[in-house]
């Protein structure tokens, strides 16, 4: 988008102040809940639920492969428990990431766990999509705070500030 001058000399095209951060699959529709926001939320919820179901089917095939290989009950139980625990931890971590910014160092150290527990992340994404765009609350708080700070910085003072402290 290019800036153009109007007949009065003002620049149009780029609004002044902070801009909302786009969300995956939603762009900036979360700000005003326009341009298909509800349909996108429904699509994201259905898509992440379908992906979780397909992932569970793939995990079932893996479990059947372990049963066919006859590697023993302890190993099979460890694999099932590992996927269950990693999915629960990934669900919790993903849910928390929608309400506060995750620490990048911790995020990097949990990357393997989150990869193994991908089903939990998909389910967290699906459940959050039922109420709002995933991460919308966090982004809305940050955007409103940025707009407030911008408004405070750009408002003009009236009167003489040196006379403010004197009262007679």
XYZ file of N, CA and C in Angstrom:
504
model
N 0.850 -1.168 0.000
C 0.000 0.000 0.000
C 0.893 1.226 0.000
N 0.694 2.125 -0.930
C 1.517 3.329 -1.005
C 0.769 4.497 -0.384
N 1.538 5.422 0.149
C 0.947 6.618 0.728
C 0.678 7.630 -0.374
N -0.500 8.221 -0.316
C -0.858 9.230 -1.304
C -1.287 10.493 -0.571
N -0.965 11.637 -1.182
C -1.400 12.897 -0.583
C -2.766 13.266 -1.137
N -3.626 13.735 -0.233
C -4.947 14.185 -0.652
C -4.855 15.653 -1.049
N -5.969 16.214 -1.471
C -5.974 17.613 -1.909
C -5.669 18.570 -0.756
N -5.897 18.135 0.492
C -5.603 19.001 1.632
C -4.166 18.866 2.097
N -3.410 17.915 1.500
C -2.009 17.776 1.843
C -1.737 16.702 2.886
N -2.766 16.030 3.368
C -2.542 14.987 4.362
C -2.222 13.673 3.663
N -1.505 12.822 4.356
C -1.106 11.531 3.802
C -2.135 10.481 4.211
N -2.577 9.677 3.235
C -3.534 8.614 3.527
C -2.889 7.267 3.253
N -3.529 6.231 3.698
C -3.065 4.885 3.375
C -2.492 4.164 4.573
N -1.596 4.784 5.306
C -0.988 4.152 6.454
C -1.498 4.830 7.717
N -2.252 4.101 8.554
C -2.770 4.724 9.763
C -1.657 4.972 10.779
N -1.810 6.031 11.558
C -0.840 6.343 12.597
C -1.120 5.458 13.807
N -0.095 5.189 14.565
C -0.266 4.428 15.785
C 0.070 2.960 15.624
N -0.133 2.212 16.694
C 0.210 0.789 16.668
C -0.715 -0.005 15.754
N -0.181 -1.075 15.188
C -0.972 -1.943 14.318
C -1.157 -3.284 15.003
N -2.302 -3.932 14.816
C -2.507 -5.240 15.445
C -1.625 -6.311 14.806
N -1.169 -7.234 15.627
C -0.334 -8.333 15.153
C -1.241 -9.407 14.549
N -0.959 -9.873 13.349
C -1.820 -10.893 12.744
C -1.660 -12.251 13.431
N -2.765 -12.974 13.517
C -2.770 -14.328 14.064
C -2.801 -15.336 12.928
N -2.210 -16.500 13.152
C -2.224 -17.560 12.135
C -3.676 -17.936 11.823
N -3.994 -18.028 10.560
C -5.310 -18.363 10.002
C -6.323 -17.227 10.118
N -6.043 -16.191 10.914
C -7.029 -15.132 11.137
C -6.576 -13.773 10.636
N -5.298 -13.583 10.446
C -4.815 -12.265 10.059
C -5.150 -11.262 11.144
N -5.737 -10.145 10.757
C -6.156 -9.147 11.743
C -7.678 -9.098 11.879
N -8.365 -10.140 11.428
C -9.828 -10.159 11.561
C -10.267 -10.251 13.017
N -9.369 -10.646 13.912
C -9.713 -10.767 15.327
C -9.982 -9.416 15.972
N -9.502 -8.330 15.382
C -9.669 -7.013 15.989
C -11.139 -6.601 15.983
N -11.776 -6.681 14.842
C -13.172 -6.253 14.706
C -14.141 -7.429 14.527
N -13.615 -8.657 14.510
C -14.434 -9.863 14.263
C -15.197 -9.733 12.946
N -14.466 -9.334 11.906
C -15.083 -9.141 10.596
C -14.440 -10.042 9.558
N -14.877 -9.943 8.322
C -14.330 -10.671 7.170
C -14.223 -12.179 7.404
N -15.298 -12.779 7.870
C -15.328 -14.228 8.002
C -14.681 -14.762 9.259
N -14.592 -13.965 10.288
C -13.957 -14.380 11.541
C -14.620 -15.633 12.122
N -15.938 -15.635 12.195
C -16.646 -16.781 12.779
C -16.431 -18.036 11.946
N -16.514 -17.903 10.642
C -16.281 -19.054 9.765
C -14.864 -19.588 9.900
N -13.913 -18.682 10.055
C -12.523 -19.111 10.238
C -12.364 -19.869 11.548
N -13.017 -19.363 12.593
C -12.935 -20.056 13.888
C -13.514 -21.457 13.795
N -14.646 -21.582 13.124
C -15.272 -22.897 12.950
C -14.355 -23.797 12.125
N -13.788 -23.256 11.060
C -12.882 -24.030 10.211
C -11.626 -24.477 10.940
N -11.066 -23.585 11.755
C -9.858 -23.931 12.515
C -10.174 -24.996 13.558
N -11.306 -24.858 14.228
C -11.691 -25.864 15.234
C -11.908 -27.223 14.578
N -12.636 -27.236 13.469
C -12.888 -28.502 12.769
C -11.593 -29.082 12.197
N -10.766 -28.241 11.635
C -9.510 -28.711 11.051
C -8.568 -29.286 12.089
N -8.427 -28.605 13.227
C -7.525 -29.122 14.256
C -8.087 -30.385 14.903
N -9.405 -30.484 15.014
C -10.006 -31.718 15.539
C -9.804 -32.870 14.556
N -9.974 -32.602 13.272
C -9.753 -33.637 12.253
C -8.287 -34.064 12.228
N -7.377 -33.103 12.362
C -5.949 -33.442 12.400
C -5.614 -34.275 13.633
N -6.236 -33.954 14.774
C -6.007 -34.745 15.988
C -6.541 -36.164 15.812
N -7.709 -36.287 15.195
C -8.273 -37.622 14.957
C -7.392 -38.429 14.005
N -6.921 -37.805 12.953
C -6.023 -38.495 12.007
C -4.719 -38.879 12.702
N -4.217 -38.016 13.575
C -2.993 -38.317 14.315
C -3.188 -39.505 15.245
N -4.349 -39.574 15.879
C -4.636 -40.727 16.748
C -4.705 -42.012 15.930
N -5.218 -41.917 14.714
C -5.260 -43.097 13.837
C -3.841 -43.547 13.493
N -2.971 -42.598 13.196
C -1.577 -42.932 12.903
C -0.910 -43.556 14.135
N -1.185 -43.001 15.324
C -0.620 -43.576 16.550
C -1.152 -44.989 16.799
N -2.388 -45.242 16.432
C -2.933 -46.594 16.574
C -2.183 -47.571 15.662
N -1.888 -47.141 14.448
C -1.102 -47.997 13.544
C 0.279 -48.281 14.132
N 0.877 -47.270 14.750
C 2.178 -47.462 15.393
C 2.061 -48.467 16.538
N 0.996 -48.351 17.315
C 0.768 -49.295 18.413
C 0.581 -50.713 17.873
N -0.174 -50.841 16.799
C -0.357 -52.164 16.194
C 0.972 -52.715 15.675
N 1.823 -51.853 15.173
C 3.153 -52.273 14.732
C 3.976 -52.806 15.894
N 3.844 -52.144 17.055
C 4.535 -52.644 18.245
C 3.982 -54.007 18.673
N 2.672 -54.171 18.562
C 2.054 -55.449 18.936
C 2.493 -56.552 17.985
N 2.563 -56.246 16.705
C 2.994 -57.245 15.718
C 4.459 -57.621 15.948
N 5.295 -56.633 16.289
C 6.718 -56.892 16.529
C 6.938 -57.700 17.798
N 5.925 -57.767 18.659
C 5.975 -58.544 19.893
C 7.228 -58.197 20.709
N 7.365 -56.873 20.985
C 8.550 -56.421 21.700
C 8.404 -56.546 23.208
N 7.232 -56.863 23.667
C 7.014 -57.050 25.093
C 6.124 -55.979 25.683
N 5.453 -56.360 26.743
C 4.501 -55.470 27.392
C 5.155 -54.237 28.005
N 6.284 -54.339 28.703
C 6.861 -53.135 29.322
C 7.190 -52.024 28.314
N 7.733 -52.383 27.170
C 8.078 -51.378 26.163
C 6.813 -50.761 25.581
N 5.823 -51.581 25.322
C 4.558 -51.078 24.780
C 3.905 -50.112 25.760
N 3.887 -50.465 27.040
C 3.308 -49.595 28.064
C 4.093 -48.289 28.157
N 5.429 -48.365 28.097
C 6.236 -47.145 28.150
C 5.930 -46.211 26.981
N 5.759 -46.770 25.795
C 5.462 -45.939 24.621
C 4.095 -45.274 24.773
N 3.106 -46.043 25.222
C 1.757 -45.476 25.389
C 1.771 -44.389 26.463
N 2.431 -44.647 27.584
C 2.508 -43.654 28.660
C 3.267 -42.416 28.190
N 4.343 -42.610 27.421
C 5.112 -41.481 26.908
C 4.231 -40.570 26.051
N 3.478 -41.151 25.123
C 2.611 -40.322 24.275
C 1.512 -39.647 25.095
N 0.967 -40.341 26.089
C -0.085 -39.755 26.922
C 0.456 -38.581 27.740
N 1.598 -38.771 28.385
C 2.177 -37.712 29.218
C 2.616 -36.527 28.355
N 3.272 -36.805 27.246
C 3.719 -35.711 26.363
C 2.529 -34.952 25.787
N 1.448 -35.649 25.473
C 0.254 -34.972 24.956
C -0.374 -34.082 26.036
N -0.417 -34.576 27.274
C -0.979 -33.773 28.366
C -0.122 -32.524 28.609
N 1.202 -32.692 28.614
C 2.088 -31.540 28.818
C 2.002 -30.556 27.647
N 1.908 -31.078 26.436
C 1.779 -30.202 25.263
C 0.455 -29.446 25.296
N -0.612 -30.107 25.742
C -1.915 -29.439 25.868
C -1.801 -28.267 26.841
N -1.208 -28.521 28.007
C -1.074 -27.480 29.020
C -0.195 -26.336 28.528
N 0.939 -26.670 27.922
C 1.848 -25.635 27.430
C 1.198 -24.795 26.333
N 0.501 -25.444 25.420
C -0.159 -24.714 24.333
C -1.271 -23.821 24.884
N -2.031 -24.321 25.858
C -3.090 -23.514 26.461
C -2.522 -22.283 27.153
N -1.410 -22.462 27.856
C -0.785 -21.322 28.537
C -0.209 -20.321 27.544
N 0.255 -20.806 26.402
C 0.833 -19.915 25.396
C -0.216 -18.993 24.779
N -1.498 -19.331 24.924
C -2.561 -18.474 24.407
C -2.858 -17.319 25.346
N -2.405 -17.393 26.604
C -2.708 -16.341 27.567
C -1.499 -15.500 27.957
N -0.285 -16.044 27.777
C 0.922 -15.261 28.050
C 2.021 -15.709 27.106
N 2.920 -14.788 26.794
C 4.011 -15.086 25.864
C 4.953 -16.113 26.493
N 5.218 -17.209 25.772
C 6.140 -18.202 26.331
C 7.586 -17.720 26.268
N 8.384 -18.180 27.224
C 9.802 -17.874 27.266
C 10.488 -18.590 26.103
N 11.219 -17.880 25.235
C 11.846 -18.520 24.077
C 12.817 -19.645 24.443
N 13.552 -19.487 25.532
C 14.479 -20.531 25.946
C 13.755 -21.793 26.373
N 12.707 -21.607 27.146
C 11.916 -22.763 27.580
C 11.230 -23.408 26.383
N 10.737 -22.594 25.479
C 10.082 -23.095 24.267
C 11.035 -23.971 23.463
N 12.280 -23.539 23.335
C 13.270 -24.311 22.589
C 13.593 -25.623 23.294
N 13.658 -25.587 24.618
C 13.977 -26.813 25.344
C 12.819 -27.811 25.339
N 11.607 -27.327 25.170
C 10.432 -28.213 25.144
C 10.039 -28.653 23.734
N 10.800 -28.262 22.743
C 10.433 -28.548 21.358
C 10.221 -30.037 21.106
N 11.089 -30.893 21.613
C 10.956 -32.345 21.422
C 9.708 -32.888 22.089
N 9.476 -32.454 23.330
C 8.286 -32.887 24.047
C 7.016 -32.465 23.327
N 6.995 -31.223 22.840
C 5.823 -30.723 22.134
C 5.613 -31.456 20.808
N 6.698 -31.895 20.195
C 6.581 -32.647 18.948
C 5.967 -34.014 19.209
N 6.410 -34.655 20.275
C 5.849 -35.965 20.612
C 4.390 -35.821 21.039
N 4.071 -34.767 21.770
C 2.706 -34.557 22.259
C 1.858 -33.707 21.337
N 2.059 -33.826 20.043
C 1.338 -32.993 19.067
C -0.173 -33.137 19.161
N -0.672 -34.286 19.593
C -2.124 -34.478 19.703
C -2.683 -33.521 20.756
N -1.970 -33.356 21.863
C -2.409 -32.423 22.898
C -2.436 -30.990 22.404
N -1.442 -30.614 21.620
C -1.417 -29.256 21.067
C -2.587 -29.029 20.122
N -2.881 -30.022 19.294
C -4.007 -29.897 18.361
C -5.332 -29.787 19.111
N -5.490 -30.558 20.172
C -6.729 -30.486 20.954
C -6.858 -29.143 21.676
N -5.754 -28.615 22.186
C -5.787 -27.295 22.828
C -6.184 -26.229 21.816
N -5.646 -26.328 20.613
C -5.975 -25.377 19.546
C -7.461 -25.461 19.198
N -7.977 -26.690 19.125
C -9.390 -26.889 18.807
C -10.282 -26.287 19.897
N -9.983 -26.580 21.154
C -10.820 -26.071 22.245
C -10.777 -24.551 22.334
N -9.610 -23.952 22.133
C -9.524 -22.499 22.191
C -10.287 -21.856 21.038
N -10.299 -22.528 19.885
C -10.992 -21.993 18.713
C -12.505 -21.946 18.914
N -13.012 -22.736 19.837
C -14.453 -22.721 20.096
C -14.903 -21.434 20.778
N -14.008 -20.789 21.531
C -14.392 -19.567 22.239
C -13.825 -18.297 21.601
N -12.624 -18.376 21.015
C -11.994 -17.213 20.393
C -10.881 -17.706 19.477
N -10.322 -16.799 18.719
C -9.147 -17.148 17.916
C -8.012 -17.456 18.877
N -7.288 -18.555 18.677
C -6.200 -18.891 19.596
C -5.175 -17.761 19.702
N -5.011 -17.248 20.906
C -4.091 -16.139 21.149
C -4.745 -14.774 21.075
N -6.034 -14.731 20.792
C -6.712 -13.435 20.622
C -6.681 -12.607 21.899
N -6.941 -13.218 23.036
C -6.992 -12.476 24.285
C -5.643 -11.807 24.574
N -4.572 -12.545 24.419
C -3.233 -12.017 24.643
C -2.929 -10.872 23.678
N -3.208 -11.084 22.400
C -2.936 -10.057 21.398
C -3.822 -8.825 21.609
N -5.070 -9.032 22.029
C -5.976 -7.905 22.266
C -5.469 -7.059 23.430
N -5.026 -7.714 24.516
C -4.493 -6.970 25.662
C -3.269 -6.154 25.257
N -2.369 -6.765 24.501
C -1.166 -6.061 24.068
C -1.504 -4.911 23.124
N -2.453 -5.132 22.224
C -2.844 -4.103 21.258
C -3.521 -2.930 21.965
N -4.427 -3.221 22.906
C -5.112 -2.146 23.638
C -4.108 -1.347 24.473
N -3.157 -2.040 25.079
C -2.124 -1.361 25.862
C -1.272 -0.460 24.961
N -0.905 -0.963 23.785
C -0.107 -0.164 22.849
C -0.890 1.060 22.369
N -2.199 0.891 22.115
C -3.022 2.034 21.693
C -3.113 3.070 22.802
N -3.262 2.604 24.044
C -3.325 3.524 25.182
C -2.034 4.316 25.319
N -0.898 3.617 25.256
C 0.400 4.287 25.366
C 0.599 5.278 24.224
N 0.192 4.909 23.026
C 0.310 5.806 21.877
C -0.541 7.054 22.085
N -1.766 6.858 22.583
C -2.655 8.001 22.811
C -2.067 8.938 23.870
N -1.483 8.369 24.923
C -0.865 9.205 25.954
C 0.331 9.975 25.418
N 1.109 9.345 24.550
C 2.303 10.010 24.003
C 1.940 11.106 23.011
N 0.839 10.952 22.302
C 0.526 11.902 21.242
C -0.452 12.995 21.650
N -1.062 12.909 22.847
C -1.977 13.975 23.247
C -1.177 15.216 23.603
N -1.739 16.331 23.268
C -1.065 17.604 23.516
C -1.485 18.148 24.879
N -0.519 18.757 25.543
C -0.816 19.366 26.831
C -1.435 20.739 26.607
N -2.248 21.135 27.566
C -2.818 22.483 27.517
C -2.334 23.250 28.742
N -2.154 24.510 28.591
C -1.729 25.352 29.705
C -0.234 25.315 29.923
N 0.208 26.067 30.883
C 1.618 26.163 31.214
C 1.927 25.153 32.315
N 2.768 24.164 32.055
C 3.046 23.150 33.074
C 3.772 23.697 34.297
N 4.482 24.805 34.152
C 5.206 25.345 35.310
C 4.245 25.943 36.339
N 3.063 26.321 35.935
C 2.078 26.897 36.863
C 1.252 25.822 37.539
N 1.405 24.581 37.139
C 0.588 23.509 37.663
C 0.842 23.258 39.145
N 2.072 23.370 39.594
C 2.427 23.067 40.972
C 2.064 24.173 41.955
N 1.894 25.420 41.495
C 1.626 26.561 42.394
C 0.129 26.691 42.642
N -0.179 26.814 43.914
C -1.572 27.101 44.271
C -1.582 28.230 45.273
N -2.467 29.245 45.049
C -2.483 30.369 45.979
C -3.793 30.499 46.686
